[in-house]
């Protein structure tokens, strides 16, 4: 007989009651299986990395060039000839970012005892800070390299000095420490002990780059006699250093110099090397600074750049951040509402010289979750232009969707039966020809008033306004210039409570100071009186938000709820051809003025419901 049946019934009832109480007291999922899914783990913040490269080139040692990259492998030009010193050369520029500014240290001449310092806020425009006389009786002062990774956080520079009886020989690396934040006052140079000329390495060591990993300092230095990059380590930045890799220890070969190292997001390292005799640039990867992959040519820049330095720039994206709104590089966004969805039509960005050739469409039910619908219009399908696809604007009239767009610095018109396209050329020629009104015929915006009358606005350098014909491909009135003070480009017009608002961009899209301004009028053709509270949208350097401009505006149908859609420099390290689309809330004061808009990473919450 089973044991349970041998127990008294009262005991069994008591045991069952106790078990019921215990089960009720234990929360689901603790101590028993409830069948419920465990709560999802909170998403960690994401780090976005981009890279900045400063160098001189094979064509000029008196000008510094600046490049950017998403992956430390494929680089684009940020600014050619970004800096020319007031005198001397700008070889071997080493870059850091500190206190919101960029600094480069550079070789000022083949001979002498100075190195130069220059600074920039935007990476494009640089100004001379000082030529630093380091105080050592040196024949040559070469390749100053910033080092900022000591535990004390101080800025240091490692520089190669030739102090022997003969110029261009007997080089040894010295290190200096900045004495203030201006980087104009420096300590007396100290030699890096253990790295010095010898009877066999009589030319000594140049181009020394230091990386700290844990408690160990790794110095990668060019043996100027053997023309190879060698590896030494120490437990202090000043040494003494012990060589771990002599000769061709890494298998890179010889005739290399200008080595610089950047940390990669996976925790590894990438070294860049100048193959100066064959005019090629190389890179090699490592996980531990001791074992390196075979060198590979650096795409695009090989044969162009010479000795420079690469740094990583990072930005944090939190799990609830909704900006950027669209993936990848996009600019000049136009937004509309159709078929129960919001639609964005941007310029496809990331191309040198704004050389994109197509427009894409994106849609969303709530202004947050966006779906890409592919190409809406390809300039390859036009008969009159195949380049520079910029700034589309789309509106619905009747059953047709009309796209006004810039191409070849002219304005074209295309139409479609669907907001996602495909759009087809409606004229076979420009509606506004290049230079027809004495300025760039770009950045169209189309607005349909409450009575169904369509208007077109456009122009860079001049703000033109005209009433369109009801056929949407002709002018009912001749365009009139209504340019307000400060206007540069990107007009957009909307109506609220019987008043007409025009917004436009000031400064240059390549500038961090690119910003949005607005004015108000009683007529859709203006003139628009510039508001006193401008700019209404501008940069926030504290959050790495720069170049906020070229916007459009969307009203939630049936509600007095408004949003601004605009572009900004991609964060971090973007520029005027590497931009991203963002969306933020736009609010009005009781008197109808627009409140100053704070650009954010958080963006907006999903828009719920409409009355249309």
XYZ file of C-alpha atoms in Angstrom:
612
model
C 0.000 0.000 0.000
C 1.390 3.478 -0.883
C 2.710 5.454 2.046
C 0.399 8.407 1.414
C -2.677 6.259 1.856
C -1.337 5.086 5.221
C -1.421 8.677 6.609
C -4.469 9.932 8.523
C -6.855 11.958 6.346
C -6.691 14.987 8.681
C -2.930 15.124 8.262
C -3.308 14.991 4.501
C -5.795 17.865 4.527
C -3.455 19.929 6.720
C -0.512 19.262 4.391
C -2.501 20.284 1.305
C -3.614 23.501 3.014
C -0.038 24.420 3.909
C 1.114 23.774 0.335
C -1.667 26.028 -1.014
C -0.624 28.867 1.302
C 3.023 28.449 0.289
C 2.210 28.566 -3.419
C 0.108 31.692 -2.975
C 2.913 33.391 -1.085
C 5.625 32.749 -3.702
C 5.634 35.201 -6.679
C 5.317 33.770 -10.147
C 8.657 32.701 -11.542
C 10.325 32.359 -8.112
C 10.608 28.869 -6.758
C 8.201 27.411 -9.312
C 7.499 27.421 -13.024
C 4.744 29.790 -14.097
C 5.091 29.319 -17.859
C 5.621 33.108 -18.195
C 8.509 34.586 -20.197
C 11.226 36.159 -18.026
C 11.422 39.953 -18.163
C 13.739 41.047 -20.979
C 17.094 42.356 -19.878
C 17.530 46.098 -20.228
C 19.364 47.004 -23.424
C 22.797 48.450 -22.720
C 23.866 51.783 -24.197
C 25.522 51.570 -27.612
C 28.748 53.322 -28.513
C 29.084 54.782 -31.997
C 32.658 55.274 -33.201
C 34.128 57.326 -36.008
C 37.696 58.290 -36.795
C 39.606 61.443 -37.597
C 42.865 61.403 -39.553
C 45.208 64.398 -39.958
C 48.124 64.113 -42.387
C 50.268 65.892 -44.887
C 50.340 64.497 -48.407
C 52.687 63.482 -51.176
C 51.776 66.706 -52.966
C 52.307 69.139 -50.076
C 54.249 69.278 -46.836
C 53.055 72.848 -46.188
C 49.350 71.988 -45.901
C 47.487 69.658 -43.565
C 44.623 67.518 -44.829
C 41.817 66.102 -42.665
C 39.906 62.869 -43.262
C 37.073 61.002 -41.550
C 36.020 57.353 -41.456
C 33.344 55.054 -40.059
C 35.630 52.042 -39.753
C 39.245 53.315 -39.627
C 39.731 51.793 -43.061
C 37.636 53.682 -45.618
C 38.263 57.413 -45.345
C 36.570 60.471 -46.814
C 37.868 64.016 -47.107
C 36.719 66.336 -44.325
C 38.834 69.252 -45.538
C 41.647 69.513 -48.046
C 44.335 72.056 -47.160
C 42.697 72.540 -43.767
C 45.719 74.289 -42.278
C 48.695 76.174 -43.613
C 51.107 77.408 -40.930
C 52.181 81.056 -40.875
C 55.727 79.883 -41.660
C 57.545 76.630 -42.239
C 56.146 73.150 -42.781
C 53.276 71.119 -41.354
C 54.690 67.601 -41.514
C 53.739 64.669 -39.269
C 50.610 66.244 -37.682
C 49.489 64.476 -34.494
C 45.911 65.163 -33.418
C 44.017 65.032 -30.115
C 40.651 66.314 -28.933
C 40.512 68.068 -25.593
C 37.997 70.414 -23.975
C 35.799 70.481 -27.066
C 38.674 71.514 -29.336
C 41.041 69.696 -31.647
C 44.781 70.253 -31.458
C 47.606 69.191 -33.750
C 51.317 69.140 -33.014
C 53.496 69.104 -36.108
C 57.038 69.297 -37.488
C 57.765 72.895 -38.454
C 60.913 72.297 -40.495
C 63.598 69.841 -41.525
C 66.008 71.576 -39.154
C 65.588 73.613 -35.980
C 64.441 73.151 -32.408
C 60.714 73.937 -32.543
C 57.482 72.087 -33.136
C 54.137 73.723 -33.909
C 50.700 73.661 -32.291
C 47.425 74.534 -34.055
C 43.804 74.234 -32.962
C 40.275 73.948 -34.396
C 36.693 73.691 -33.201
C 35.276 72.138 -36.365
C 38.223 70.187 -37.899
C 37.956 72.311 -41.052
C 39.360 75.675 -39.983
C 42.588 75.660 -37.975
C 44.490 78.478 -36.336
C 48.101 78.660 -35.254
C 48.640 78.527 -31.485
C 52.424 78.673 -31.125
C 55.755 77.338 -32.258
C 57.251 75.663 -29.188
C 60.978 76.015 -28.572
C 61.719 72.920 -26.508
C 65.040 74.314 -25.241
C 67.331 71.466 -26.285
C 70.259 72.197 -28.591
C 68.991 70.010 -31.418
C 69.850 69.860 -35.103
C 66.474 68.412 -36.009
C 63.074 68.310 -34.271
C 60.771 65.775 -35.889
C 57.436 64.064 -35.495
C 55.882 65.388 -32.267
C 53.323 62.815 -31.116
C 50.679 63.581 -28.507
C 50.313 61.106 -25.643
C 47.321 61.593 -23.315
C 46.805 58.149 -21.817
C 48.823 58.379 -18.589
C 46.849 57.790 -15.374
C 47.415 61.423 -14.368
C 45.545 62.615 -17.491
C 48.222 65.115 -18.454
C 48.988 66.004 -22.061
C 52.430 64.946 -23.215
C 54.351 65.059 -26.468
C 57.015 62.639 -27.625
C 59.384 64.269 -30.111
C 62.421 62.967 -32.017
C 65.535 65.106 -31.505
C 68.897 64.871 -33.236
C 71.371 66.145 -30.650
C 74.609 64.611 -31.892
C 77.418 66.271 -33.839
C 75.766 65.566 -37.193
C 72.359 66.635 -38.478
C 69.858 63.939 -39.438
C 71.622 61.364 -37.213
C 71.744 60.255 -33.594
C 68.002 60.728 -33.044
C 66.457 59.969 -29.663
C 62.853 60.361 -28.466
C 62.200 62.899 -25.715
C 58.995 63.527 -23.814
C 57.534 66.859 -22.644
C 54.562 67.527 -20.356
C 52.101 70.397 -20.880
C 52.110 72.819 -17.950
C 48.731 74.410 -18.714
C 45.630 73.946 -20.859
C 46.802 76.376 -23.537
C 49.449 73.851 -24.662
C 51.900 76.719 -25.008
C 53.932 76.002 -21.871
C 55.853 72.749 -21.618
C 58.255 71.045 -19.250
C 61.891 70.475 -20.085
C 62.226 67.471 -22.442
C 63.271 64.165 -20.862
C 64.818 61.359 -22.944
C 62.969 58.060 -23.161
C 65.491 55.845 -21.422
C 66.381 52.691 -23.298
C 65.595 54.068 -26.759
C 68.725 55.801 -28.016
C 71.397 55.641 -30.715
C 74.029 52.929 -30.498
C 77.071 51.752 -32.399
C 74.868 49.623 -34.649
C 71.773 51.876 -34.735
C 73.791 55.045 -35.222
C 70.966 57.001 -36.865
C 68.868 56.437 -33.768
C 65.102 56.390 -33.442
C 62.381 58.639 -34.892
C 58.564 58.673 -35.079
C 58.014 57.154 -31.636
C 54.376 56.420 -30.792
C 53.379 55.239 -27.308
C 50.322 53.193 -26.317
C 49.460 52.246 -22.738
C 47.837 48.850 -22.175
C 47.160 48.184 -18.513
C 50.303 49.028 -16.576
C 52.594 48.621 -19.603
C 53.728 51.338 -21.989
C 54.348 50.119 -25.530
C 56.623 52.279 -27.676
C 56.625 51.706 -31.439
C 59.604 53.507 -32.877
C 61.352 53.627 -36.228
C 64.926 52.398 -36.228
C 66.263 55.022 -38.634
C 69.307 52.884 -39.504
C 67.476 49.682 -40.379
C 64.368 51.538 -41.688
C 62.085 49.244 -39.639
C 59.485 49.773 -36.914
C 60.582 48.240 -33.616
C 58.745 47.562 -30.344
C 59.841 48.367 -26.785
C 57.999 48.218 -23.434
C 58.316 49.881 -20.024
C 56.351 50.245 -16.800
C 56.752 54.042 -16.855
C 56.186 56.386 -19.762
C 59.723 57.742 -19.444
C 61.230 54.272 -19.333
C 63.548 52.495 -19.063
C 62.320 50.680 -22.183
C 63.287 47.147 -23.143
C 63.052 46.071 -26.771
C 60.760 43.096 -27.393
C 60.731 43.334 -31.175
C 63.890 44.185 -33.124
C 64.436 44.218 -36.854
C 61.549 42.927 -38.943
C 59.944 41.269 -35.900
C 56.325 41.755 -37.125
C 56.920 40.780 -40.768
C 55.994 44.191 -42.184
C 59.263 44.662 -44.025
C 61.359 47.809 -44.106
C 61.157 51.368 -45.422
C 58.208 52.176 -43.163
C 57.671 55.125 -40.799
C 55.071 57.446 -39.299
C 53.369 54.655 -37.370
C 50.265 55.612 -35.413
C 47.816 53.413 -33.512
C 44.103 53.718 -32.807
C 41.890 51.585 -30.564
C 39.058 49.707 -32.305
C 35.557 49.064 -30.887
C 36.313 45.331 -30.494
C 39.135 46.153 -28.084
C 41.857 45.579 -30.653
C 44.317 47.996 -32.194
C 45.022 49.254 -35.703
C 48.420 50.602 -36.719
C 48.873 52.851 -39.743
C 52.250 53.019 -41.489
C 53.708 55.248 -44.184
C 55.464 53.349 -46.977
C 57.063 56.596 -48.033
C 59.449 55.302 -50.716
C 56.666 53.599 -52.694
C 54.025 56.218 -51.835
C 51.706 53.724 -50.172
C 49.917 53.719 -46.836
C 49.320 50.549 -44.871
C 47.535 49.256 -41.803
C 47.914 46.228 -39.548
C 45.736 44.905 -36.683
C 46.513 43.434 -33.272
C 44.622 42.220 -30.228
C 47.505 42.602 -27.771
C 50.056 45.029 -29.326
C 52.522 42.147 -29.669
C 51.098 40.035 -32.496
C 50.146 41.820 -35.712
C 48.487 40.889 -38.988
C 50.354 41.297 -42.296
C 50.212 44.872 -43.529
C 47.506 45.825 -46.032
C 47.181 48.873 -48.226
C 44.799 51.512 -46.948
C 42.046 51.963 -49.551
C 41.665 55.317 -51.282
C 44.388 57.124 -49.301
C 47.296 54.901 -50.256
C 49.514 56.945 -52.531
C 48.042 60.204 -51.227
C 48.697 60.740 -47.531
C 51.928 60.865 -45.587
C 52.717 60.508 -41.886
C 49.649 61.456 -39.824
C 47.674 60.422 -36.777
C 44.259 58.777 -36.353
C 42.028 59.225 -33.310
C 38.705 57.656 -32.401
C 35.692 59.784 -31.583
C 32.754 58.192 -29.770
C 29.162 58.973 -28.866
C 26.762 57.059 -26.646
C 23.306 56.067 -27.891
C 20.922 55.153 -25.080
C 18.294 52.416 -25.520
C 15.398 54.919 -25.698
C 17.107 57.366 -28.079
C 15.090 57.818 -31.291
C 17.523 60.203 -32.996
C 18.809 59.752 -35.584
C 15.392 58.887 -36.977
C 16.644 57.206 -40.163
C 19.524 54.749 -40.487
C 22.647 55.805 -42.345
C 23.574 59.137 -43.863
C 20.679 61.329 -44.999
C 20.057 65.076 -45.176
C 17.552 67.747 -46.325
C 14.490 65.787 -45.118
C 11.007 66.652 -46.338
C 8.063 65.198 -44.406
C 4.373 64.729 -45.288
C 1.336 62.711 -44.167
C -0.499 60.453 -46.620
C -2.425 57.180 -46.585
C -2.406 57.000 -42.781
C 1.390 57.225 -42.568
C 4.127 59.819 -42.264
C 6.617 59.979 -45.136
C 10.175 61.320 -45.261
C 12.061 62.067 -48.475
C 15.744 62.939 -47.842
C 18.923 63.585 -49.773
C 21.063 60.454 -49.823
C 24.226 61.614 -48.072
C 27.763 60.331 -47.607
C 28.844 60.972 -51.186
C 31.821 63.241 -51.983
C 30.660 66.670 -53.078
C 26.997 65.800 -52.499
C 27.102 63.595 -55.589
C 24.122 61.346 -54.847
C 21.950 60.347 -57.788
C 18.673 59.086 -56.297
C 15.973 59.774 -53.740
C 14.551 57.223 -51.319
C 11.276 57.186 -49.421
C 10.620 56.144 -45.826
C 7.296 55.800 -44.018
C 6.127 55.436 -40.439
C 2.828 55.042 -38.600
C 4.064 57.098 -35.654
C 7.131 59.204 -36.665
C 9.432 56.796 -34.776
C 9.492 53.394 -36.482
C 10.487 53.930 -40.102
C 10.284 51.554 -43.052
C 12.506 52.042 -46.099
C 10.720 51.709 -49.450
C 13.744 51.907 -51.719
C 14.310 54.325 -54.571
C 11.505 56.810 -55.203
C 13.273 58.597 -58.069
C 16.544 57.806 -59.830
C 18.208 60.556 -61.832
C 19.314 57.895 -64.293
C 15.711 57.975 -65.533
C 15.863 61.687 -66.368
C 16.774 62.929 -69.837
C 18.254 66.237 -68.656
C 20.373 65.481 -65.562
C 22.047 62.516 -63.865
C 23.856 64.075 -60.908
C 23.555 66.035 -57.651
C 20.206 64.767 -56.377
C 19.357 67.126 -53.528
C 16.500 68.238 -51.314
C 13.266 66.632 -52.574
C 9.864 68.003 -51.500
C 6.653 66.031 -51.975
C 2.999 67.076 -51.791
C -0.309 65.494 -52.781
C -2.760 67.314 -55.038
C -5.784 65.454 -56.205
C -4.817 61.847 -56.661
C -1.249 62.613 -57.660
C 1.895 62.971 -55.580
C 4.284 65.628 -56.854
C 7.997 65.679 -56.110
C 10.028 68.861 -56.606
C 13.759 68.208 -56.464
C 17.198 69.669 -57.117
C 19.390 68.142 -59.816
C 22.303 69.729 -61.656
C 21.560 72.911 -59.633
C 18.160 73.110 -61.326
C 14.675 72.215 -60.078
C 12.703 69.387 -61.637
C 9.211 67.971 -61.133
C 8.204 64.321 -60.980
C 4.878 62.637 -60.229
C 3.541 59.344 -58.920
C 0.262 57.673 -57.991
C 1.818 56.474 -54.719
C 3.709 58.326 -51.991
C 6.467 55.700 -52.096
C 6.946 56.122 -55.839
C 8.255 55.418 -58.312
C 8.147 59.032 -59.444
C 8.530 59.834 -63.144
C 9.689 63.054 -64.730
C 6.653 65.244 -65.400
C 8.273 67.817 -67.699
C 11.289 66.317 -69.443
C 13.210 69.466 -68.528
C 13.771 71.653 -65.450
C 10.962 73.791 -64.095
C 13.638 76.229 -62.894
C 16.912 76.236 -64.802
C 20.343 76.552 -63.220
C 21.140 80.180 -62.375
C 17.879 81.448 -63.847
C 17.296 83.848 -60.954
C 20.889 84.825 -60.245
C 21.554 82.268 -57.522
C 21.533 78.504 -57.096
C 18.163 77.060 -58.129
C 18.011 74.435 -55.386
C 16.089 73.476 -52.231
C 12.470 73.572 -53.458
C 9.560 73.555 -51.030
C 5.928 73.210 -52.021
C 2.943 74.360 -49.946
C -0.778 73.988 -50.695
C -3.017 76.533 -48.995
C -6.427 75.788 -47.505
C -8.154 76.822 -50.742
C -6.047 74.353 -52.759
C -3.673 76.939 -54.244
C -0.116 75.561 -54.601
C 3.017 77.631 -53.983
C 6.689 76.931 -54.673
C 9.645 78.323 -52.727
C 13.299 77.792 -53.570
C 16.798 79.222 -53.729
C 20.253 79.245 -52.185
C 21.505 82.795 -51.722
C 18.038 84.142 -52.557
C 14.555 83.197 -51.354
C 12.115 82.971 -54.277
C 8.317 82.575 -53.899
C 5.701 81.948 -56.590
C 2.185 80.591 -57.075
C 2.112 77.413 -59.115
C -0.405 76.667 -61.785
C -2.994 74.048 -60.932
C -1.216 71.725 -63.366
C 1.682 71.769 -60.827
C 4.282 72.053 -63.616
C 4.026 75.744 -64.464
C 4.065 79.097 -62.689
C 0.862 81.112 -62.277
C 2.953 84.055 -61.065
C 6.557 84.956 -61.727
C 8.884 84.023 -58.819
C 9.565 87.011 -56.566
C 12.617 87.429 -54.365
C 11.577 87.819 -50.697
C 14.976 87.138 -49.093
C 14.984 87.977 -45.355
C 18.152 89.020 -43.488
C 20.553 86.136 -42.821
C 18.882 83.784 -45.298
C 21.067 81.213 -47.025
C 18.943 78.268 -48.183
C 16.342 75.574 -47.442
C 13.015 77.452 -47.231
C 9.953 75.669 -45.881
C 6.494 77.203 -45.441
C 3.474 76.109 -43.390
C 0.290 77.636 -42.025
C -1.029 77.710 -38.473
C -4.103 79.531 -37.196
C -4.326 81.747 -40.249
C -0.675 82.841 -40.201
C 2.034 81.783 -42.625
C 5.400 80.703 -41.259
C 8.605 80.433 -43.290
C 11.651 78.662 -41.889
C 15.067 78.710 -43.506
C 18.708 77.863 -42.810
C 21.526 80.281 -42.103
C 25.290 79.757 -42.464
C 26.655 76.810 -44.495
C 25.631 73.169 -44.248
C 29.326 72.296 -43.740
C 29.478 74.532 -40.683
C 28.708 73.396 -37.115
C 26.847 76.732 -36.825
C 24.298 75.838 -39.519
C 20.956 76.757 -37.924
C 17.231 77.297 -38.485
C 15.538 80.703 -38.376
C 11.931 81.659 -39.039
C 9.638 84.537 -39.940
C 5.877 85.175 -40.116
C 3.610 86.733 -42.732
C -0.078 87.299 -43.487
C 0.480 86.123 -47.062
C 1.898 82.890 -48.496
C 4.068 85.053 -50.772
C 5.499 87.029 -47.875
C 7.398 89.067 -47.050
C 8.206 87.149 -43.873
C 9.192 89.203 -40.838
C 12.080 87.587 -39.032
C 11.216 86.719 -35.436
C 13.156 88.208 -32.548
C 13.715 84.831 -30.851
C 15.934 83.385 -33.595
C 17.663 81.110 -34.204
C 14.903 78.704 -33.331
C 17.116 75.607 -33.753
C 20.900 75.523 -33.394
C 23.790 73.353 -32.252
C 24.328 71.868 -28.796
C 28.065 71.287 -28.491
C 27.658 69.736 -25.030
C 25.779 66.839 -26.654
C 27.876 66.646 -29.855
C 24.966 68.005 -31.906
C 26.276 70.212 -34.707
C 25.078 71.619 -38.020
C 21.339 71.571 -37.272
C 19.479 72.787 -40.344
C 17.540 72.256 -43.581
C 14.270 71.336 -41.936
C 10.669 70.602 -42.727
C 7.641 70.635 -40.428
C 4.767 68.211 -39.877
C 1.467 68.720 -38.078
C -0.312 65.715 -36.632
C -3.528 65.646 -38.693
C -6.458 67.183 -36.825
C -4.367 68.257 -33.836
C -2.321 71.327 -32.940
C 0.752 69.151 -32.425
C 3.872 69.874 -34.478
C 7.262 68.317 -35.117
C 10.424 69.555 -36.810
C 12.407 67.190 -39.049
C 15.969 68.319 -39.812
C 19.489 67.125 -40.429
C 22.633 67.501 -38.356
C 26.214 66.273 -38.525
C 26.291 62.532 -37.958
C 27.226 61.974 -34.357
C 30.152 61.725 -33.719
C 32.580 62.910 -36.349
C 30.147 63.733 -39.136
C 30.347 66.768 -41.377
C 28.577 68.550 -44.194
C 28.428 65.446 -46.385
C 27.908 62.920 -43.575
C 24.666 63.988 -41.966
C 21.751 62.273 -40.257
C 18.025 63.009 -39.899
C 16.548 63.898 -36.514
C 13.029 64.705 -35.270
C 12.113 66.848 -32.279
C 8.970 68.452 -30.887
C 8.089 71.976 -32.013
C 5.914 74.069 -29.701
C 4.292 77.485 -29.928
C 3.759 80.238 -27.401
C 0.299 81.738 -26.872
C 1.176 84.641 -29.159
C 2.040 82.255 -32.014
C 5.808 82.575 -31.777
C 7.798 79.351 -32.006
C 9.610 78.346 -28.865
C 13.338 77.742 -29.177
C 13.758 74.047 -30.005
C 16.286 71.960 -28.134
C 17.899 69.346 -30.402
C 18.021 66.001 -28.628
C 19.255 62.441 -28.848
C 16.064 61.221 -27.206
C 13.912 62.495 -30.045
C 10.176 62.023 -29.693
C 7.723 59.471 -28.373
C 5.612 57.585 -30.922
C 2.709 59.711 -32.126
C -0.555 57.981 -31.252
C -3.681 58.398 -33.310
C -4.954 61.169 -35.528
C -8.389 62.557 -36.264
C -8.024 62.153 -40.021
